[in-house]
């Protein structure tokens, strides 16, 4: 995910630098997201997540910053796109 924040300069707002975030989705949510993308093409998603920053030393000796996002909840946004959402087959135990 790439984010560009607006920064207030005087009375105006300007675009800040683009910051890339690594977003991790795992387990069944990841499987369902991949299946949806394979069926419907690239999809816009929304998510709730935990965010943290880590510093590391690159091979050239410089200190770098990595922005990490671990998705707790993920869903499909319907803004500007259509996707097919199949109804889950109900199991007898549900």
mmCIF file of C-alpha atoms in Angstrom:
data_model
loop_
_atom_site.group_PDB
_atom_site.id
_atom_site.type_symbol
_atom_site.label_atom_id
_atom_site.label_comp_id
_atom_site.label_asym_id
_atom_site.label_seq_id
_atom_site.Cartn_x
_atom_site.Cartn_y
_atom_site.Cartn_z
ATOM 1 C CA UNK A 1 0.000 0.000 0.000
ATOM 2 C CA UNK A 2 1.361 3.454 -0.848
ATOM 3 C CA UNK A 3 0.184 6.469 1.123
ATOM 4 C CA UNK A 4 0.728 10.144 0.371
ATOM 5 C CA UNK A 5 -0.273 12.352 3.291
ATOM 6 C CA UNK A 6 -1.256 15.977 2.865
ATOM 7 C CA UNK A 7 0.982 18.392 4.739
ATOM 8 C CA UNK A 8 -0.163 21.855 5.771
ATOM 9 C CA UNK A 9 2.187 24.622 4.636
ATOM 10 C CA UNK A 10 0.865 28.004 5.649
ATOM 11 C CA UNK A 11 -2.740 28.186 4.483
ATOM 12 C CA UNK A 12 -2.305 25.461 1.857
ATOM 13 C CA UNK A 13 -1.940 21.703 1.824
ATOM 14 C CA UNK A 14 0.686 19.969 -0.307
ATOM 15 C CA UNK A 15 1.291 16.290 -1.004
ATOM 16 C CA UNK A 16 3.912 14.748 1.223
ATOM 17 C CA UNK A 17 6.293 12.014 0.175
ATOM 18 C CA UNK A 18 4.902 8.657 -0.920
ATOM 19 C CA UNK A 19 5.389 6.074 1.818
ATOM 20 C CA UNK A 20 5.128 2.367 1.050
ATOM 21 C CA UNK A 21 3.643 0.021 3.652
ATOM 22 C CA UNK A 22 3.918 -3.753 3.612
ATOM 23 C CA UNK A 23 0.425 -5.150 4.269
ATOM 24 C CA UNK A 24 0.236 -8.749 5.456
ATOM 25 C CA UNK A 25 -2.932 -10.825 5.209
ATOM 26 C CA UNK A 26 -2.761 -14.447 6.308
ATOM 27 C CA UNK A 27 -4.774 -17.598 6.655
ATOM 28 C CA UNK A 28 -8.271 -18.022 5.265
ATOM 29 C CA UNK A 29 -8.617 -14.256 4.668
ATOM 30 C CA UNK A 30 -5.584 -14.368 2.361
ATOM 31 C CA UNK A 31 -6.951 -17.401 0.517
ATOM 32 C CA UNK A 32 -10.304 -15.693 -0.035
ATOM 33 C CA UNK A 33 -8.642 -12.460 -1.180
ATOM 34 C CA UNK A 34 -6.511 -14.340 -3.721
ATOM 35 C CA UNK A 35 -9.544 -16.283 -4.982
ATOM 36 C CA UNK A 36 -11.503 -13.036 -5.406
ATOM 37 C CA UNK A 37 -8.640 -11.368 -7.274
ATOM 38 C CA UNK A 38 -8.190 -14.411 -9.521
ATOM 39 C CA UNK A 39 -11.914 -14.435 -10.324
ATOM 40 C CA UNK A 40 -12.585 -10.678 -10.593
ATOM 41 C CA UNK A 41 -9.151 -9.136 -11.316
ATOM 42 C CA UNK A 42 -7.466 -6.554 -9.109
ATOM 43 C CA UNK A 43 -9.815 -5.464 -6.341
ATOM 44 C CA UNK A 44 -9.860 -2.468 -4.027
ATOM 45 C CA UNK A 45 -9.859 -3.572 -0.399
ATOM 46 C CA UNK A 46 -10.501 -1.976 2.966
ATOM 47 C CA UNK A 47 -8.953 -3.206 6.169
ATOM 48 C CA UNK A 48 -8.417 -2.642 9.868
ATOM 49 C CA UNK A 49 -4.908 -3.379 11.032
ATOM 50 C CA UNK A 50 -2.059 -2.985 13.454
ATOM 51 C CA UNK A 51 0.688 -0.643 12.245
ATOM 52 C CA UNK A 52 4.305 -0.571 13.328
ATOM 53 C CA UNK A 53 7.619 0.772 12.085
ATOM 54 C CA UNK A 54 10.932 -1.075 12.193
ATOM 55 C CA UNK A 55 14.415 0.205 11.509
ATOM 56 C CA UNK A 56 17.062 -1.922 9.880
ATOM 57 C CA UNK A 57 20.549 -1.540 8.468
ATOM 58 C CA UNK A 58 20.774 -2.012 4.708
ATOM 59 C CA UNK A 59 23.666 -3.813 3.011
ATOM 60 C CA UNK A 60 25.248 -0.442 2.226
ATOM 61 C CA UNK A 61 25.294 0.436 5.950
ATOM 62 C CA UNK A 62 22.492 3.015 5.861
ATOM 63 C CA UNK A 63 19.624 2.910 8.319
ATOM 64 C CA UNK A 64 16.261 2.299 6.655
ATOM 65 C CA UNK A 65 12.698 2.390 7.912
ATOM 66 C CA UNK A 66 10.064 -0.214 7.050
ATOM 67 C CA UNK A 67 6.349 0.459 7.585
ATOM 68 C CA UNK A 68 4.416 -2.725 8.420
ATOM 69 C CA UNK A 69 0.685 -3.324 8.514
ATOM 70 C CA UNK A 70 -0.835 -6.581 9.817
ATOM 71 C CA UNK A 71 -4.446 -6.801 8.701
ATOM 72 C CA UNK A 72 -6.870 -7.944 11.418
ATOM 73 C CA UNK A 73 -9.945 -7.510 9.216
ATOM 74 C CA UNK A 74 -10.134 -7.247 5.425
ATOM 75 C CA UNK A 75 -13.026 -6.654 3.071
ATOM 76 C CA UNK A 76 -13.770 -5.619 -0.482
ATOM 77 C CA UNK A 77 -14.657 -2.011 -1.261
ATOM 78 C CA UNK A 78 -17.482 -1.566 -3.753
ATOM 79 C CA UNK A 79 -16.386 1.972 -4.675
ATOM 80 C CA UNK A 80 -15.726 2.064 -8.410
ATOM 81 C CA UNK A 81 -15.836 -1.694 -8.912
ATOM 82 C CA UNK A 82 -18.113 -4.670 -8.984
ATOM 83 C CA UNK A 83 -17.222 -8.046 -7.561
ATOM 84 C CA UNK A 84 -19.060 -11.315 -7.147
ATOM 85 C CA UNK A 85 -19.506 -12.428 -3.546
ATOM 86 C CA UNK A 86 -20.656 -16.045 -3.428
ATOM 87 C CA UNK A 87 -22.893 -17.085 -0.565
ATOM 88 C CA UNK A 88 -21.118 -19.438 1.801
ATOM 89 C CA UNK A 89 -22.644 -22.896 1.859
ATOM 90 C CA UNK A 90 -24.046 -23.437 5.316
ATOM 91 C CA UNK A 91 -22.742 -26.480 7.127
ATOM 92 C CA UNK A 92 -25.055 -28.516 9.382
ATOM 93 C CA UNK A 93 -23.039 -27.479 12.468
ATOM 94 C CA UNK A 94 -23.467 -23.737 11.775
#
